[in-house]
Amino acid sequence: MDWTTDDIPDQEGRQVVVTGANSGIGLEATRELARNGATVIMACRSTERGQDAAQDVRADVPDADLRVEACDLGDLESIHAFADRLGDAALDVLINNAGVMAIPRSETADGFETQFGVNHLSHFALTGLLLENLHPHDASESRIVTVSSGIHERGEIDFDELQHEESYDPWDAYAQSKLANVLFAYELERRLLTADANAKSIAVHPGYANTQLQFRGPEQRGSRLRKAAMWAMNTVLAQPAAMGALPTLYAATAPEAEGGAYYGPGGFMNMRGTPERQASSERSYDEETARRLWAVSSELTGITYDLPEPNAEVSA
């Protein structure tokens, strides 16, 4: 399919939360959602950068309805505070977008390895805290979109070494966190179906998009050579961030987008192009791993969901 931003239906009256909305895929998704009438709550670690991003969007969409909120996904206390500030505000879409990639090992405020903590555990916690805001049992449908990466295909969930304390490879840790994103999205969909909820959980990936995400690892290592090499690769191979945002926008807005699906660019090596439904890795469909990851994530974050465990009828 050749779905583009021209196909986004009217979003007037819809309220959307986008994590990491101040740059890259999150910023471009925010721009197009606002252009089509949605109110976008921009959940950003830095409100200063969030306000700068909001100004950028308003320069393009003068009547954009935006709200910048602090939400540090490396700190569960900040996530709880963000959810508390939203109160019982009704949400139509939650886009779990923010992330870090292939950085040197560090830990979040809660002692989690940063990539696993920010990319997966924070979004597990945030989704659980905002589940009732997404009115899963009302007449109008809500959606939870979780942004993964094609590199999830390299990932494995090592329950004995989730935090990579014994040995650490930045790309292995990133791949694990991105596989966790897909496992979470599918398990959430199964639980929503079991609860007969009017909500969809969808996984997406942006392909190879030119964003600041790729530069954080080289910057934290202080490697000018790697940063220059990444700049060259992005210039030659990557598609613009606006194109990378299309799978996210499709999952968030297209009436025909399916719950429990995985969408990504359908062009060269699934790295560029317009969105299509794709198959994720074989490991991502392992329901036993997904259930165990869910239980571990709940234990680590202290977040429980008011959803039943999946029954056999909704199993893949």
XYZ file of C-alpha atoms in Angstrom:
316
model
C 0.000 0.000 0.000
C 1.133 3.567 -0.680
C -0.215 5.129 2.507
C 1.038 8.654 3.239
C 0.171 11.528 5.554
C -2.457 12.583 3.004
C -4.416 9.508 4.120
C -4.570 10.452 7.799
C -8.253 10.795 8.755
C -9.534 13.815 10.641
C -8.199 13.721 14.212
C -10.338 16.556 15.584
C -11.355 15.832 19.171
C -8.753 13.109 19.687
C -6.083 13.370 22.377
C -2.734 11.639 21.915
C 0.305 11.144 24.153
C 3.648 10.847 22.348
C 6.766 9.987 24.341
C 10.007 11.439 23.027
C 7.996 13.991 21.053
C 10.766 16.582 20.881
C 12.825 14.941 18.116
C 12.941 12.361 15.345
C 9.982 10.053 14.815
C 8.123 11.470 17.799
C 8.404 15.049 16.545
C 7.248 14.154 13.037
C 4.333 12.114 14.381
C 3.378 15.045 16.610
C 3.501 17.420 13.651
C 1.171 15.344 11.460
C -1.254 14.485 14.250
C -1.535 18.177 15.130
C -1.895 19.117 11.464
C -4.932 16.845 11.314
C -6.584 18.265 14.409
C -5.419 16.088 17.306
C -4.440 17.478 20.685
C -0.949 16.138 21.333
C 0.570 15.811 24.779
C 4.315 15.880 24.194
C 5.946 13.776 26.919
C 9.596 14.868 26.996
C 12.520 14.394 29.353
C 13.456 18.048 28.864
C 10.566 20.495 28.807
C 12.921 23.116 27.360
C 13.614 20.920 24.333
C 9.935 20.038 24.253
C 8.940 23.702 24.053
C 11.483 24.271 21.271
C 9.964 21.331 19.386
C 6.458 22.681 19.960
C 7.540 26.010 18.453
C 8.921 24.121 15.457
C 5.568 22.389 14.960
C 3.622 25.647 15.363
C 5.788 27.319 12.735
C 4.450 24.668 10.356
C 0.992 24.225 11.915
C 0.033 27.570 13.502
C -3.125 26.266 15.157
C -1.461 23.133 16.581
C -2.975 22.115 19.916
C 0.084 21.008 21.900
C 0.858 20.480 25.563
C 4.435 19.871 26.704
C 4.842 17.740 29.825
C 7.926 16.518 31.664
C 8.314 12.746 31.615
C 11.751 11.259 32.206
C 11.515 7.640 31.114
C 14.659 6.864 33.045
C 12.865 7.526 36.320
C 9.710 5.739 37.479
C 8.934 8.592 39.857
C 8.797 11.001 36.907
C 6.525 8.595 34.994
C 4.150 8.372 37.953
C 4.162 12.184 38.301
C 3.322 12.576 34.608
C 0.422 10.136 34.888
C -0.784 11.911 38.043
C -0.802 15.271 36.237
C -2.963 13.795 33.469
C -5.425 12.669 36.119
C -8.493 11.130 34.529
C -8.076 12.936 31.185
C -9.414 10.783 28.354
C -6.818 9.611 25.835
C -7.406 8.102 22.422
C -3.862 7.071 21.516
C -0.643 6.397 23.427
C 2.490 6.293 21.280
C 5.364 4.607 23.111
C 8.124 6.112 20.992
C 11.021 7.423 23.074
C 14.191 5.399 23.311
C 17.962 5.202 23.412
C 20.186 3.150 21.128
C 23.504 1.340 21.547
C 24.853 3.548 24.329
C 27.596 2.668 26.838
C 26.243 0.796 29.836
C 24.562 2.972 32.418
C 21.615 2.670 34.765
C 18.344 4.499 35.216
C 17.358 6.214 38.454
C 15.787 2.904 39.510
C 18.887 0.812 38.790
C 17.786 -0.730 35.482
C 20.194 -1.073 32.560
C 19.299 2.071 30.647
C 18.276 0.594 27.294
C 16.059 -2.074 28.859
C 14.747 0.432 31.391
C 13.961 3.306 29.031
C 12.971 1.403 25.907
C 10.835 -1.294 27.534
C 10.195 -1.039 31.273
C 9.281 2.662 31.203
C 6.685 2.120 28.489
C 5.335 -0.959 30.246
C 4.870 1.215 33.338
C 3.447 4.219 31.503
C 0.938 2.123 29.567
C -0.255 0.459 32.755
C -0.660 3.794 34.516
C -2.610 5.300 31.591
C -4.692 2.255 30.698
C -7.903 3.613 32.216
C -7.322 6.978 30.519
C -7.483 5.038 27.237
C -11.087 4.031 28.080
C -10.628 0.410 26.979
C -14.237 -0.468 27.733
C -15.933 2.540 26.136
C -17.626 2.643 22.740
C -14.833 4.584 21.045
C -11.692 2.647 20.163
C -8.298 3.550 21.630
C -4.843 2.486 20.514
C -1.452 1.806 22.056
C 1.369 2.015 19.505
C 4.795 0.740 20.544
C 7.786 1.659 18.399
C 10.344 -1.128 18.020
C 13.157 -1.590 15.486
C 14.099 -4.069 12.803
C 17.095 -4.953 14.960
C 14.682 -6.719 17.320
C 15.270 -9.705 15.015
C 18.748 -9.990 16.549
C 17.373 -9.826 20.083
C 17.012 -12.514 22.724
C 15.427 -12.220 26.157
C 17.950 -13.534 28.663
C 16.026 -13.698 31.931
C 19.214 -14.523 33.821
C 20.937 -11.396 32.507
C 18.204 -8.872 31.666
C 20.276 -6.007 33.054
C 23.531 -7.108 31.350
C 25.473 -6.854 34.595
C 27.980 -9.603 33.809
C 28.750 -8.643 30.220
C 27.507 -5.800 28.061
C 27.340 -5.331 24.332
C 25.449 -2.134 23.462
C 23.859 -3.575 20.338
C 22.814 -6.810 22.048
C 21.232 -4.781 24.843
C 19.442 -2.588 22.321
C 18.187 -5.599 20.367
C 16.872 -7.199 23.577
C 14.979 -4.037 24.485
C 13.450 -3.781 21.017
C 12.384 -7.439 21.071
C 10.815 -6.713 24.452
C 8.800 -3.922 22.785
C 7.254 -6.349 20.287
C 6.635 -9.063 22.872
C 4.919 -6.479 25.069
C 2.753 -5.136 22.245
C 1.543 -8.622 21.309
C 0.928 -9.712 24.902
C -0.993 -6.511 25.594
C -3.166 -7.168 22.534
C -3.930 -10.710 23.742
C -4.950 -9.393 27.164
C -7.103 -6.649 25.655
C -8.856 -9.220 23.470
C -9.431 -11.505 26.443
C -10.965 -8.568 28.328
C -13.149 -7.777 25.306
C -11.687 -4.261 25.399
C -12.299 -1.766 22.615
C -8.588 -1.023 22.261
C -5.781 -2.145 19.991
C -2.100 -2.720 20.723
C 0.121 -2.395 17.656
C 3.882 -2.685 17.119
C 5.747 -0.696 14.475
C 9.277 0.027 13.310
C 10.529 3.054 11.342
C 13.070 1.325 9.125
C 16.303 3.266 8.806
C 15.321 6.867 9.526
C 17.648 9.830 9.821
C 17.249 10.942 13.441
C 19.446 11.939 16.364
C 18.980 8.479 17.895
C 21.942 7.037 16.002
C 24.335 9.669 17.319
C 23.829 9.173 21.051
C 26.076 6.144 21.339
C 29.077 7.764 19.565
C 28.498 11.013 21.464
C 28.484 9.275 24.858
C 31.647 7.402 23.898
C 33.270 10.633 22.748
C 34.046 9.022 19.378
C 34.241 11.622 16.617
C 35.131 8.923 14.094
C 32.003 6.859 14.825
C 29.878 9.989 14.816
C 31.232 10.975 11.401
C 30.673 7.456 10.071
C 27.076 7.510 11.341
C 26.502 10.902 9.712
C 27.744 9.520 6.391
C 25.521 6.425 6.658
C 22.482 8.503 7.559
C 23.120 10.839 4.644
C 23.496 8.047 2.104
C 21.177 5.279 3.334
C 18.541 6.675 5.677
C 15.120 7.984 4.768
C 13.886 11.253 6.329
C 12.391 11.092 9.808
C 9.048 12.137 8.329
C 9.006 8.933 6.271
C 10.136 6.886 9.262
C 7.126 8.199 11.179
C 4.616 6.793 8.668
C 4.242 3.324 10.284
C 3.581 5.003 13.632
C 1.017 7.352 12.107
C -0.634 4.510 10.215
C -0.959 2.413 13.377
C -2.273 5.391 15.339
C -4.842 6.647 12.842
C -5.700 4.306 9.952
C -9.128 2.688 10.466
C -7.874 -0.526 8.874
C -4.787 -0.900 11.128
C -5.051 -4.218 12.980
C -4.428 -4.952 16.617
C -1.575 -7.361 17.274
C 0.061 -6.424 13.973
C 3.585 -5.234 13.165
C 3.967 -2.461 10.589
C 7.093 -1.086 8.939
C 8.393 0.402 5.690
C 7.742 -1.848 2.710
C 10.609 -0.679 0.511
C 14.247 -1.748 0.166
C 15.098 -4.294 2.896
C 12.217 -2.853 4.957
C 14.427 0.145 5.671
C 12.479 2.761 3.702
C 9.162 3.348 1.999
C 5.502 3.491 2.913
C 4.076 1.228 5.642
C 2.919 -2.344 5.234
C 2.062 -5.190 7.588
C 5.088 -7.393 8.163
C 6.145 -10.461 10.127
C 8.335 -9.840 13.145
C 10.961 -12.300 14.368
C 10.086 -15.856 15.333
C 11.065 -15.109 18.947
C 8.568 -12.247 19.112
C 5.659 -14.704 18.778
C 6.766 -16.850 21.740
C 3.825 -16.500 24.100
C 5.544 -18.195 27.026
C 8.407 -15.697 26.830
C 5.910 -12.845 26.514
C 3.994 -13.921 29.622
C 7.188 -14.329 31.617
C 8.491 -10.939 30.463
C 5.167 -9.379 31.460
C 5.420 -10.863 34.959
C 9.045 -9.766 35.381
C 8.252 -6.275 34.085
C 5.382 -5.965 36.560
C 7.613 -7.071 39.404
C 10.434 -4.690 38.473
C 8.230 -1.636 37.947
C 5.579 -2.326 40.571
C 2.882 -1.787 37.917
C -0.044 -4.176 37.582
C -2.688 -4.074 34.853
C -6.392 -4.565 35.380
C -6.454 -7.083 32.530
C -6.875 -10.855 32.578
C -4.228 -13.279 31.378
C -4.816 -14.308 27.760
C -7.085 -17.256 27.098
C -6.535 -19.897 24.446
C -8.987 -18.311 22.016
C -6.768 -15.242 21.501
C -3.448 -17.043 21.275
C -1.511 -16.588 18.046
